[in-house]
Amino acid sequence: MTEELAVAAHGLEKSYGNVHVLRGVDLHVERGSVFALLGPNGAGKTTTVRILSTLLPPDVGTARVAGYDVVRERTKVRRRISLTGQYAAVDEDQTGTENLVMMARLRGFRRAAARARAAELLERFDLTEAAGRRVGTYSGGMRRRLDLAASLVTEPAVLFLDEPTTGLDPRSRLALWQAIKDLVARGVTVVLTTQYLEEADELADRIAVLDHGTIVAEGTAAELKQKVADTRLDITFVDRASFRAASAKLGDAVVSAEPEELRLATVTDGSAAHVRSLLDDIDPSRTTIAHFRTRTASLDDVFLALTGRPAQERPKEPAHA
Amino acid sequence: MPEHIAPAPSRVGDLITMAARSLRLTSRNAEALLISLTLPVILMLLFVYLFGGAIDTGTAYVTYVVPGVLLLCAGFGASLTAQTVSTDMSSGAIDRFRSMDVSGAAVLTGHVTASLARNVVSTALVLAVAFAIGFRPVAGLREWLLAAGVVVMFVLAISAVSAVIGLLARTQEGASGFTFFMTFLPYPSSAFVPVDTLPGWVQGFAENQPVTPVIETLRALLLGGPAGSNALLAAAWCGGIFVVSVLLARVLFHRRVR
């Protein structure tokens, strides 16, 4: 390897007709680190991963992965990366073993070596018992684990994971996170995309927030949270007058307001002392607040804080009759 | 961690792995396999025993009909190619393979090769049953080999068309819908009845569509008699269809992965 960086991308742009999917993306990923691209559907995460994994040439800009140019030296890049796409790309009508042996054969293993490698990976991903069963009978979590195993037939310099846990139940998600952490401990550089702040927080050393094809923020989870504040206090008022009075009192501290629901959100550190003092400030007479709750900042909050608008531009809900 | 760099891929090795995969996948699609293996045999029995008595071809009907059934059989076998290709294009499998430096051409050629292998099996089955019910060709070894070559040529051509359909179709259902029409091509031809018994407007189509010269060439080889210009016509049709399909497949493939 000739460069220190696992991924270095400059000014990536990609358009389909009039739709500008990427509008100038720069990325730098250190070797041996985990980098998360965080963003809502349609932000350009998958397009970025497809460019970095040589599947798609950018219209403008350059990228080097594992030291090689993703367009001019794509064969060299392909021999050093693995991609686990958004949909588990394993064959339902082959068994777990057959899928992995096939991948190993495509990576140049001889038959016996391919079998040995498949068995080793099945063991490592806790799939030995299901090895002889068709993948069609696997649960979603097992399928993702097999998909990940298929990416590791040769240990890649850079592993791309496109939304690795989308659609998984919480337990399978935890199991997959553990599998990814194990890889990272072995020194694999991981570039993953996710819609979940929690996932990026759990796995990534650095996070880039992608929105409408540009990176709107980048940093460690802690740095982003500082910008965003990770705990929210939702307060619901008893009537419109007290809602308005509180809005005026909090001013800029209001991070979101839902007048229909008589609800305001503000930032807190989540400690009892801070919540208590906030509630006392807003409602000294202890009569105008109906309920409150604290919650972790969501991707919506990150987006609201970073871009001034919600992550998903939902159609306005019709007013209830 | 030691960094593994995958070795430079072997194009032939990739193709064999891909063909083996395609065969394994289709052999496990029980419904499709059953149809592509048994339907031609059932249709042959249907034609020979139910309709054959009423059709005058100047020879034993089973002898007349076998070349047509072989092509019908090829159609059923090849149509699975559209489904396997379409599934790979929409499932993310193709991205995985390309990111491993397995070319799209290797994946597609693998499916076409598997189609050829499937057709060897189903053709052998049809011939075995045909012999059992009285098919008695006069061909020698040379004629048999040439006939096998003609079938291979035809299978390659329609498998390539099938692959193109697989690239065009957005869903597996769409793909099988399209190929359904393709499997009908042998009917308005000389496959089951002599062309001169067809209505005039169908005759025009039957005489100028690819299946007729292929069948007439097979008949000439297996049953004796002159192939005439049919052999050349058959080769031109199959070769032309194959080349156009390969070129189309290249364009469509690159459009799909953009």
Coordinates of C-alpha atoms in Angstrom, one line a residue:
Chain A
M1 CA 0.0 0.0 0.0
T2 CA 1.4 3.3 -1.0
E3 CA -0.9 5.7 1.0
E4 CA -1.8 6.0 4.6
L5 CA -5.5 6.5 3.9
A6 CA -7.8 3.6 3.3
V7 CA -10.2 5.9 1.4
A8 CA -9.5 9.3 0.0
A9 CA -12.3 10.9 -2.1
H10 CA -12.3 14.4 -3.6
G11 CA -15.2 16.3 -5.0
L12 CA -17.4 13.2 -6.0
E13 CA -20.3 14.2 -8.1
K14 CA -22.9 12.0 -9.7
S15 CA -26.2 12.9 -11.5
Y16 CA -28.9 10.9 -13.1
G17 CA -30.5 13.2 -15.6
N18 CA -31.5 16.3 -13.6
V19 CA -31.2 14.5 -10.3
H20 CA -28.0 15.4 -8.6
V21 CA -27.4 12.5 -6.3
L22 CA -23.9 13.6 -5.2
R23 CA -22.9 17.3 -5.2
G24 CA -19.2 17.2 -4.3
V25 CA -18.4 14.7 -1.6
D26 CA -14.9 14.6 0.1
L27 CA -14.1 11.7 2.4
H28 CA -10.9 10.6 4.3
V29 CA -10.9 7.4 6.1
E30 CA -7.9 6.3 8.2
R31 CA -6.6 2.7 7.9
G32 CA -8.0 0.5 10.6
S33 CA -10.8 2.8 11.5
V34 CA -14.6 2.6 11.2
F35 CA -16.2 5.3 9.2
A36 CA -20.0 5.8 9.1
L37 CA -21.9 7.6 6.4
L38 CA -25.1 8.7 8.2
G39 CA -28.1 10.0 6.3
P40 CA -31.7 9.4 5.4
N41 CA -32.9 7.5 2.4
G42 CA -32.0 9.3 -0.8
A43 CA -29.1 11.2 0.7
G44 CA -26.6 9.5 -1.6
K45 CA -25.1 7.0 0.8
T46 CA -25.5 4.0 -1.5
T47 CA -24.2 6.0 -4.6
T48 CA -21.1 6.9 -2.6
V49 CA -20.5 3.3 -1.6
R50 CA -21.0 2.2 -5.2
I51 CA -18.5 4.7 -6.4
L52 CA -15.9 3.7 -3.8
S53 CA -16.4 0.0 -4.4
T54 CA -15.7 0.6 -8.2
L55 CA -19.3 -0.3 -9.3
L56 CA -20.0 3.2 -10.6
P57 CA -17.7 5.8 -12.0
P58 CA -18.2 9.3 -10.7
D59 CA -19.2 12.1 -13.1
V60 CA -16.7 14.4 -11.5
G61 CA -14.1 13.9 -8.8
T62 CA -11.6 11.2 -7.9
A63 CA -11.3 8.5 -5.3
R64 CA -8.6 6.2 -4.1
V65 CA -9.3 3.1 -2.1
A66 CA -6.6 0.9 -0.6
G67 CA -4.1 3.1 -2.5
Y68 CA -5.6 2.7 -5.9
D69 CA -7.8 4.8 -8.2
V70 CA -11.4 3.4 -8.3
V71 CA -11.7 4.1 -12.0
R72 CA -8.3 3.7 -13.6
E73 CA -7.1 0.9 -11.3
R74 CA -10.4 -0.7 -10.4
T75 CA -9.2 -4.3 -10.8
K76 CA -6.5 -3.6 -8.1
V77 CA -9.1 -2.0 -5.9
R78 CA -11.5 -5.0 -6.4
R79 CA -8.9 -7.4 -5.2
R80 CA -8.5 -5.5 -1.9
I81 CA -12.1 -4.7 -1.0
S82 CA -15.3 -6.4 -0.1
L83 CA -18.8 -5.1 -0.4
T84 CA -21.9 -6.2 1.5
G85 CA -24.8 -4.5 -0.2
Q86 CA -28.1 -3.3 1.1
Y87 CA -29.8 -6.6 0.1
A88 CA -28.2 -9.8 1.4
A89 CA -26.6 -11.0 -1.9
V90 CA -26.4 -14.6 -1.1
D91 CA -28.3 -17.2 -3.1
E92 CA -31.4 -18.5 -1.4
D93 CA -31.3 -21.8 -3.3
Q94 CA -27.8 -22.6 -2.3
T95 CA -26.8 -23.8 1.2
G96 CA -24.6 -21.7 3.5
T97 CA -21.6 -23.8 2.6
E98 CA -22.2 -23.7 -1.1
N99 CA -22.5 -19.9 -1.1
L100 CA -19.2 -19.5 0.8
V101 CA -17.4 -22.1 -1.3
M102 CA -18.5 -20.4 -4.4
M103 CA -17.2 -17.0 -3.1
A104 CA -13.9 -18.6 -2.2
R105 CA -13.6 -20.2 -5.6
L106 CA -14.2 -16.8 -7.2
R107 CA -11.5 -15.4 -5.0
G108 CA -9.1 -17.9 -6.4
F109 CA -9.1 -20.6 -3.7
R110 CA -8.6 -24.2 -4.8
R111 CA -11.5 -26.6 -4.1
A112 CA -10.1 -28.0 -0.8
A113 CA -9.0 -24.6 0.4
A114 CA -12.3 -23.1 -0.4
R115 CA -14.1 -25.8 1.6
A116 CA -11.8 -25.3 4.6
R117 CA -12.3 -21.5 4.4
A118 CA -16.1 -21.8 4.2
A119 CA -16.2 -24.1 7.3
E120 CA -14.0 -21.7 9.2
L121 CA -16.2 -18.7 8.4
L122 CA -19.4 -20.6 9.2
E123 CA -17.9 -21.5 12.6
R124 CA -16.9 -17.9 13.2
F125 CA -20.3 -16.5 12.4
D126 CA -22.1 -19.1 14.4
L127 CA -23.7 -20.7 11.3
T128 CA -22.2 -24.2 11.5
E129 CA -25.4 -25.9 12.4
A130 CA -27.2 -24.2 9.4
A131 CA -24.3 -24.8 7.0
G132 CA -26.1 -27.6 5.0
R133 CA -29.4 -25.8 4.9
R134 CA -30.6 -23.6 2.0
V135 CA -30.3 -20.0 2.8
G136 CA -34.0 -19.5 1.9
T137 CA -34.7 -21.1 5.3
Y138 CA -32.5 -18.7 7.3
S139 CA -33.7 -15.9 9.4
G140 CA -32.9 -12.3 8.4
G141 CA -30.1 -12.1 11.0
M142 CA -28.5 -15.4 9.8
R143 CA -28.7 -14.2 6.2
R144 CA -26.9 -11.0 7.0
R145 CA -24.2 -12.9 9.0
L146 CA -23.7 -15.2 6.0
D147 CA -23.6 -12.2 3.7
L148 CA -20.9 -10.7 6.0
A149 CA -19.0 -14.0 6.0
A150 CA -19.1 -14.0 2.2
S151 CA -17.3 -10.6 2.3
L152 CA -14.5 -12.0 4.4
V153 CA -13.4 -15.0 2.3
T154 CA -10.2 -13.0 1.8
E155 CA -9.7 -10.4 4.6
P156 CA -10.2 -7.2 2.7
A157 CA -8.2 -4.0 3.2
V158 CA -11.5 -2.1 3.2
L159 CA -14.9 -3.5 3.9
F160 CA -18.0 -1.6 2.7
L161 CA -21.2 -2.3 4.5
D162 CA -24.3 -0.7 3.0
E163 CA -27.0 -0.4 5.7
P164 CA -25.9 -3.7 7.3
T165 CA -28.7 -3.9 9.9
T166 CA -31.6 -2.2 8.1
G167 CA -34.7 -4.4 8.6
L168 CA -33.2 -6.6 11.4
D169 CA -34.8 -7.1 14.8
P170 CA -33.0 -5.7 17.8
R171 CA -31.4 -8.9 18.8
S172 CA -30.0 -9.7 15.4
R173 CA -28.8 -6.1 15.1
L174 CA -26.8 -6.6 18.3
A175 CA -25.3 -9.8 17.0
L176 CA -24.3 -8.2 13.8
W177 CA -22.8 -5.2 15.6
Q178 CA -20.7 -7.7 17.6
A179 CA -19.5 -9.4 14.4
I180 CA -18.5 -6.0 13.0
K181 CA -16.7 -5.0 16.2
D182 CA -14.8 -8.3 16.0
L183 CA -13.6 -7.5 12.5
V184 CA -12.5 -4.1 13.5
A185 CA -10.5 -5.6 16.3
R186 CA -8.7 -7.6 13.6
G187 CA -7.7 -4.4 11.9
V188 CA -10.2 -4.3 9.0
T189 CA -11.0 -0.8 7.8
V190 CA -14.8 -0.5 7.6
V191 CA -16.9 2.0 5.7
L192 CA -20.6 1.6 6.6
T193 CA -23.7 3.5 5.8
T194 CA -26.6 3.7 8.1
Q195 CA -29.8 5.6 8.8
Y196 CA -29.4 5.1 12.5
L197 CA -27.6 7.5 14.7
E198 CA -27.3 4.8 17.4
E199 CA -25.6 2.5 15.0
A200 CA -23.1 5.0 13.9
D201 CA -22.5 5.9 17.5
E202 CA -22.0 2.3 18.5
L203 CA -19.6 1.3 15.7
A204 CA -17.9 4.3 14.1
D205 CA -14.8 6.2 15.0
R206 CA -15.8 9.0 12.7
I207 CA -19.2 9.9 11.2
A208 CA -20.1 12.0 8.2
V209 CA -23.6 13.2 7.9
L210 CA -24.7 13.1 4.3
D211 CA -27.7 15.2 3.1
H212 CA -28.9 15.8 -0.4
G213 CA -25.6 14.7 -1.8
T214 CA -23.3 16.8 0.4
I215 CA -21.6 16.2 3.7
V216 CA -23.1 18.6 6.2
A217 CA -21.1 17.6 9.2
E218 CA -18.2 15.3 10.0
G219 CA -16.6 14.3 13.2
T220 CA -16.5 11.8 16.0
A221 CA -19.7 10.8 17.6
A222 CA -18.9 13.0 20.6
E223 CA -18.2 16.0 18.4
L224 CA -21.4 15.6 16.5
K225 CA -23.4 15.2 19.7
Q226 CA -21.9 18.4 21.1
K227 CA -23.3 20.1 18.1
V228 CA -26.6 18.3 18.3
A229 CA -27.1 17.6 22.0
D230 CA -28.0 14.0 22.4
T231 CA -30.9 14.2 25.0
R232 CA -34.2 15.9 24.4
L233 CA -36.9 17.0 26.8
D234 CA -40.4 16.9 25.3
I235 CA -42.9 19.0 27.2
T236 CA -46.7 18.9 26.6
F237 CA -48.7 21.8 27.9
V238 CA -52.2 22.0 29.2
D239 CA -53.4 24.7 26.8
R240 CA -52.5 26.9 24.0
A241 CA -51.8 30.0 26.2
S242 CA -49.2 28.2 28.3
F243 CA -47.7 26.6 25.2
R244 CA -47.2 30.1 23.7
A245 CA -45.9 31.5 27.0
A246 CA -43.3 28.7 27.3
S247 CA -42.3 29.1 23.6
A248 CA -41.6 32.8 24.2
K249 CA -39.7 32.1 27.5
L250 CA -37.4 29.4 25.9
G251 CA -36.8 31.3 22.7
D252 CA -33.8 29.8 20.9
A253 CA -33.7 26.9 23.2
V254 CA -36.7 25.4 21.5
V255 CA -35.5 22.7 19.1
S256 CA -38.8 21.6 17.8
A257 CA -42.4 22.7 18.3
E258 CA -45.7 20.9 17.5
P259 CA -48.4 23.5 18.2
E260 CA -51.2 21.0 17.3
E261 CA -50.0 18.7 20.1
L262 CA -49.1 21.6 22.4
R263 CA -45.6 20.1 22.6
L264 CA -42.2 21.7 22.7
A265 CA -38.8 20.1 22.7
T266 CA -35.6 21.5 24.3
V267 CA -32.1 20.3 25.1
T268 CA -31.1 18.7 28.3
D269 CA -28.2 16.6 29.6
G270 CA -30.8 14.2 30.9
S271 CA -29.8 14.5 34.6
A272 CA -32.7 14.8 37.1
A273 CA -31.3 18.1 38.4
H274 CA -31.3 19.7 35.0
V275 CA -34.7 18.4 34.0
R276 CA -36.1 19.6 37.3
S277 CA -34.7 23.1 37.0
L278 CA -35.9 23.4 33.4
L279 CA -39.4 22.4 34.4
D280 CA -39.4 24.8 37.3
D281 CA -38.2 27.6 35.1
I282 CA -40.9 27.0 32.5
D283 CA -43.7 26.4 34.9
P284 CA -42.9 27.9 38.3
S285 CA -46.6 27.6 39.4
R286 CA -46.6 23.8 38.5
T287 CA -49.9 24.1 36.6
T288 CA -49.1 24.6 32.9
I289 CA -47.2 21.4 32.1
A290 CA -49.3 18.3 31.5
H291 CA -46.5 15.7 30.8
F292 CA -42.8 15.6 29.9
R293 CA -40.5 12.9 28.7
T294 CA -36.8 12.7 27.9
R295 CA -35.4 10.9 24.9
T296 CA -32.2 10.4 22.9
A297 CA -31.7 12.7 20.0
S298 CA -32.8 11.0 16.8
L299 CA -31.5 11.3 13.3
D300 CA -34.3 13.8 12.8
D301 CA -32.9 15.9 15.6
V302 CA -29.4 15.7 14.1
F303 CA -30.8 16.8 10.8
L304 CA -32.8 19.5 12.3
A305 CA -29.8 20.8 14.1
L306 CA -27.5 20.5 11.2
T307 CA -29.7 21.6 8.3
G308 CA -32.6 23.3 10.0
R309 CA -35.2 20.9 8.6
P310 CA -36.3 17.4 9.3
A311 CA -34.4 14.4 7.8
Q312 CA -37.4 13.0 6.0
E313 CA -39.6 15.6 4.3
R314 CA -42.8 14.0 5.3
P315 CA -46.0 15.2 3.7
K316 CA -47.8 17.3 6.3
E317 CA -50.2 15.2 8.2
P318 CA -53.8 16.2 7.7
A319 CA -55.3 18.0 10.7
H320 CA -57.4 15.6 12.7
A321 CA -61.1 16.4 12.5
Chain B
M1 CA -3.8 -8.6 10.4
P2 CA -2.0 -9.9 7.4
E3 CA -3.6 -8.2 4.4
H4 CA -4.9 -10.7 1.8
I5 CA -4.9 -9.6 -1.7
A6 CA -7.1 -11.8 -3.8
P7 CA -5.2 -13.3 -6.7
A8 CA -5.9 -12.1 -10.2
P9 CA -9.1 -13.8 -11.2
S10 CA -9.1 -16.7 -13.7
R11 CA -11.7 -15.9 -16.4
V12 CA -12.3 -19.5 -17.3
G13 CA -12.4 -20.5 -13.6
D14 CA -15.0 -17.7 -12.9
L15 CA -17.1 -18.9 -15.9
I16 CA -17.1 -22.5 -14.6
T17 CA -18.0 -21.4 -11.1
M18 CA -20.8 -19.2 -12.4
A19 CA -22.2 -22.0 -14.7
A20 CA -22.1 -24.5 -11.8
R21 CA -23.9 -21.9 -9.6
S22 CA -26.6 -21.3 -12.2
L23 CA -27.1 -25.1 -12.7
R24 CA -27.4 -25.6 -8.9
L25 CA -29.9 -22.7 -8.6
T26 CA -32.1 -23.9 -11.4
S27 CA -31.9 -27.6 -10.4
R28 CA -33.4 -26.5 -7.0
N29 CA -36.3 -24.6 -8.5
A30 CA -38.4 -27.7 -8.5
E31 CA -41.3 -26.3 -10.4
A32 CA -39.3 -24.8 -13.2
L33 CA -37.1 -27.9 -13.5
L34 CA -40.1 -30.2 -13.7
I35 CA -41.7 -28.0 -16.4
S36 CA -38.5 -27.8 -18.5
L37 CA -37.9 -31.5 -18.3
T38 CA -41.3 -33.1 -18.5
L39 CA -43.4 -30.6 -20.5
P40 CA -41.6 -31.4 -23.8
V41 CA -42.1 -35.1 -23.2
I42 CA -45.7 -34.7 -22.3
L43 CA -46.3 -32.5 -25.4
M44 CA -44.6 -35.1 -27.5
L45 CA -46.9 -37.8 -26.2
L46 CA -49.9 -35.6 -26.6
F47 CA -49.0 -34.8 -30.2
V48 CA -48.1 -38.4 -31.1
Y49 CA -51.1 -40.2 -29.5
L50 CA -53.9 -37.6 -29.5
F51 CA -53.3 -35.4 -32.6
G52 CA -50.9 -37.4 -34.6
G53 CA -53.4 -39.8 -36.0
A54 CA -55.2 -37.0 -37.7
I55 CA -52.1 -35.4 -39.1
D56 CA -50.8 -36.8 -42.4
T57 CA -47.1 -36.1 -42.8
G58 CA -46.2 -38.9 -45.1
T59 CA -44.1 -40.7 -42.4
A60 CA -44.8 -42.1 -38.9
Y61 CA -45.9 -39.0 -37.0
V62 CA -43.5 -39.6 -34.1
T63 CA -40.6 -39.5 -36.6
Y64 CA -42.0 -36.3 -38.1
V65 CA -42.5 -34.6 -34.8
V66 CA -39.3 -35.3 -32.8
P67 CA -37.2 -32.5 -34.3
G68 CA -39.9 -30.0 -33.4
V69 CA -40.2 -31.4 -29.9
L70 CA -36.4 -31.0 -29.5
L71 CA -36.7 -27.3 -30.3
L72 CA -39.7 -26.9 -28.1
C73 CA -37.7 -28.5 -25.3
A74 CA -34.8 -26.1 -26.0
G75 CA -37.3 -23.2 -25.7
F76 CA -38.5 -24.3 -22.2
G77 CA -35.0 -24.9 -21.0
A78 CA -33.6 -21.7 -22.3
S79 CA -36.5 -19.6 -20.9
L80 CA -35.1 -20.3 -17.4
T81 CA -32.1 -18.2 -18.4
A82 CA -34.3 -15.0 -18.4
Q83 CA -35.4 -15.7 -14.8
T84 CA -31.9 -16.4 -13.5
V85 CA -30.5 -13.3 -15.2
S86 CA -33.3 -11.1 -14.0
T87 CA -33.0 -12.4 -10.4
D88 CA -29.3 -11.7 -10.4
M89 CA -29.7 -8.2 -11.8
S90 CA -32.3 -7.2 -9.2
S91 CA -31.1 -9.0 -6.1
G92 CA -27.7 -7.3 -5.6
A93 CA -25.9 -10.5 -6.6
I94 CA -24.5 -8.7 -9.6
D95 CA -23.0 -5.9 -7.5
R96 CA -21.4 -8.4 -5.2
F97 CA -19.8 -10.3 -8.1
R98 CA -18.6 -7.2 -9.9
S99 CA -17.1 -5.9 -6.6
M100 CA -15.1 -9.2 -6.6
D101 CA -13.9 -8.5 -10.1
V102 CA -16.1 -11.2 -11.6
S103 CA -17.2 -9.6 -14.9
G104 CA -20.8 -9.3 -15.9
A105 CA -19.9 -11.3 -19.0
A106 CA -18.8 -14.2 -16.8
V107 CA -22.1 -14.1 -14.9
L108 CA -24.2 -14.0 -18.0
T109 CA -22.1 -16.5 -19.9
G110 CA -22.4 -18.8 -16.8
H111 CA -26.2 -18.7 -17.1
V112 CA -26.1 -19.4 -20.8
T113 CA -23.7 -22.3 -20.3
A114 CA -25.9 -23.7 -17.6
S115 CA -28.8 -23.4 -20.0
L116 CA -26.9 -25.5 -22.6
A117 CA -26.1 -28.1 -19.9
R118 CA -29.8 -28.3 -18.9
N119 CA -30.8 -28.7 -22.5
V120 CA -28.4 -31.6 -23.0
V121 CA -30.3 -33.4 -20.2
S122 CA -33.8 -32.6 -21.4
T123 CA -32.9 -33.4 -25.0
A124 CA -31.6 -36.8 -24.0
L125 CA -34.8 -37.4 -22.1
V126 CA -37.0 -36.5 -25.1
L127 CA -34.9 -38.7 -27.4
A128 CA -35.0 -41.6 -24.9
V129 CA -38.8 -41.4 -24.7
A130 CA -39.0 -40.9 -28.5
F131 CA -37.1 -44.1 -29.2
A132 CA -39.3 -46.0 -26.7
I133 CA -42.4 -45.0 -28.7
G134 CA -41.1 -45.8 -32.1
F135 CA -38.8 -43.0 -33.3
R136 CA -36.5 -44.6 -35.8
P137 CA -34.1 -42.1 -37.5
V138 CA -31.7 -43.2 -40.2
A139 CA -28.8 -41.0 -39.2
G140 CA -25.3 -42.3 -38.9
L141 CA -22.7 -40.9 -36.4
R142 CA -21.8 -38.0 -38.6
E143 CA -25.4 -36.9 -38.9
W144 CA -26.1 -37.3 -35.2
L145 CA -23.1 -35.1 -34.4
L146 CA -24.2 -32.5 -36.9
A147 CA -27.7 -32.6 -35.5
A148 CA -26.3 -32.1 -32.0
G149 CA -24.4 -29.1 -33.4
V150 CA -27.6 -27.7 -34.8
V151 CA -29.5 -28.1 -31.5
V152 CA -26.6 -26.5 -29.6
M153 CA -26.6 -23.6 -32.0
F154 CA -30.3 -23.1 -31.5
V155 CA -30.1 -23.4 -27.8
L156 CA -27.2 -20.9 -27.6
A157 CA -29.2 -18.4 -29.8
I158 CA -32.4 -18.6 -27.7
S159 CA -30.5 -18.7 -24.4
A160 CA -28.8 -15.4 -25.5
V161 CA -32.2 -13.9 -26.3
S162 CA -33.5 -15.2 -23.0
A163 CA -30.6 -13.4 -21.2
V164 CA -31.5 -10.2 -23.0
I165 CA -35.0 -10.6 -21.8
G166 CA -33.7 -11.1 -18.3
L167 CA -31.8 -7.9 -18.5
L168 CA -34.9 -6.0 -19.8
A169 CA -37.3 -7.4 -17.3
R170 CA -37.5 -5.7 -13.9
T171 CA -39.0 -8.8 -12.1
Q172 CA -38.6 -12.5 -12.4
E173 CA -42.3 -12.7 -13.2
G174 CA -41.9 -10.2 -16.0
A175 CA -39.0 -12.3 -17.4
S176 CA -41.0 -15.5 -17.5
G177 CA -43.9 -13.7 -19.1
F178 CA -41.8 -12.6 -21.9
T179 CA -40.2 -15.9 -22.6
F180 CA -43.6 -17.6 -22.6
F181 CA -44.0 -16.1 -26.1
M182 CA -40.7 -17.4 -27.2
T183 CA -41.7 -21.0 -26.3
F184 CA -44.6 -20.6 -28.7
L185 CA -42.4 -19.9 -31.7
P186 CA -42.2 -23.6 -32.8
Y187 CA -46.0 -23.9 -33.2
P188 CA -46.4 -21.7 -36.3
S189 CA -43.6 -23.6 -38.1
S190 CA -43.1 -27.0 -39.7
A191 CA -42.6 -28.5 -36.3
F192 CA -45.9 -30.2 -35.8
V193 CA -47.7 -30.0 -39.1
P194 CA -46.4 -29.5 -42.7
V195 CA -46.4 -25.8 -43.5
D196 CA -48.6 -26.2 -46.5
T197 CA -51.5 -27.3 -44.3
L198 CA -51.4 -23.9 -42.4
P199 CA -53.7 -21.0 -43.4
G200 CA -52.0 -18.8 -46.1
W201 CA -51.1 -15.9 -43.8
V202 CA -49.5 -18.2 -41.2
Q203 CA -47.6 -19.9 -44.0
G204 CA -45.8 -16.7 -44.9
F205 CA -44.6 -16.4 -41.3
A206 CA -43.9 -20.1 -40.8
E207 CA -41.7 -20.2 -43.9
N208 CA -39.7 -17.2 -42.9
Q209 CA -39.2 -17.6 -39.2
P210 CA -36.0 -19.2 -37.7
V211 CA -37.5 -22.3 -36.3
T212 CA -38.6 -23.8 -39.7
P213 CA -35.1 -24.0 -41.3
V214 CA -33.6 -25.3 -38.1
I215 CA -36.3 -28.1 -38.0
E216 CA -35.9 -28.9 -41.6
T217 CA -32.1 -29.2 -41.2
L218 CA -32.6 -31.5 -38.3
R219 CA -35.1 -33.6 -40.3
A220 CA -32.8 -33.8 -43.2
L221 CA -29.9 -35.0 -40.9
L222 CA -31.9 -37.5 -38.8
L223 CA -34.4 -38.8 -41.4
G224 CA -32.3 -38.5 -44.5
G225 CA -33.1 -36.3 -47.5
P226 CA -31.6 -33.0 -48.7
A227 CA -31.2 -30.1 -46.3
G228 CA -30.9 -27.7 -49.2
S229 CA -30.6 -24.1 -48.3
N230 CA -32.1 -24.8 -44.9
A231 CA -28.8 -25.6 -43.3
L232 CA -27.3 -22.3 -44.3
L233 CA -30.5 -20.4 -43.4
A234 CA -30.5 -22.1 -40.0
A235 CA -26.9 -21.2 -39.3
A236 CA -27.5 -17.6 -40.4
W237 CA -30.6 -17.2 -38.2
C238 CA -29.0 -18.8 -35.1
G239 CA -25.7 -17.0 -35.6
G240 CA -27.4 -13.7 -36.3
I241 CA -29.7 -13.9 -33.3
F242 CA -26.8 -14.9 -31.1
V243 CA -24.5 -12.0 -32.2
V244 CA -27.3 -9.4 -32.0
S245 CA -28.3 -10.7 -28.5
V246 CA -24.7 -10.6 -27.2
L247 CA -24.4 -7.0 -28.5
L248 CA -27.7 -6.0 -27.0
A249 CA -26.8 -7.8 -23.7
R250 CA -23.6 -5.7 -23.4
V251 CA -25.5 -2.4 -23.9
L252 CA -28.3 -3.4 -21.6
F253 CA -26.0 -4.7 -18.9
H254 CA -24.0 -1.5 -18.8
R255 CA -27.2 0.5 -18.7
R256 CA -28.5 -1.5 -15.8
V257 CA -25.4 -1.2 -13.6
R258 CA -25.0 2.6 -14.1

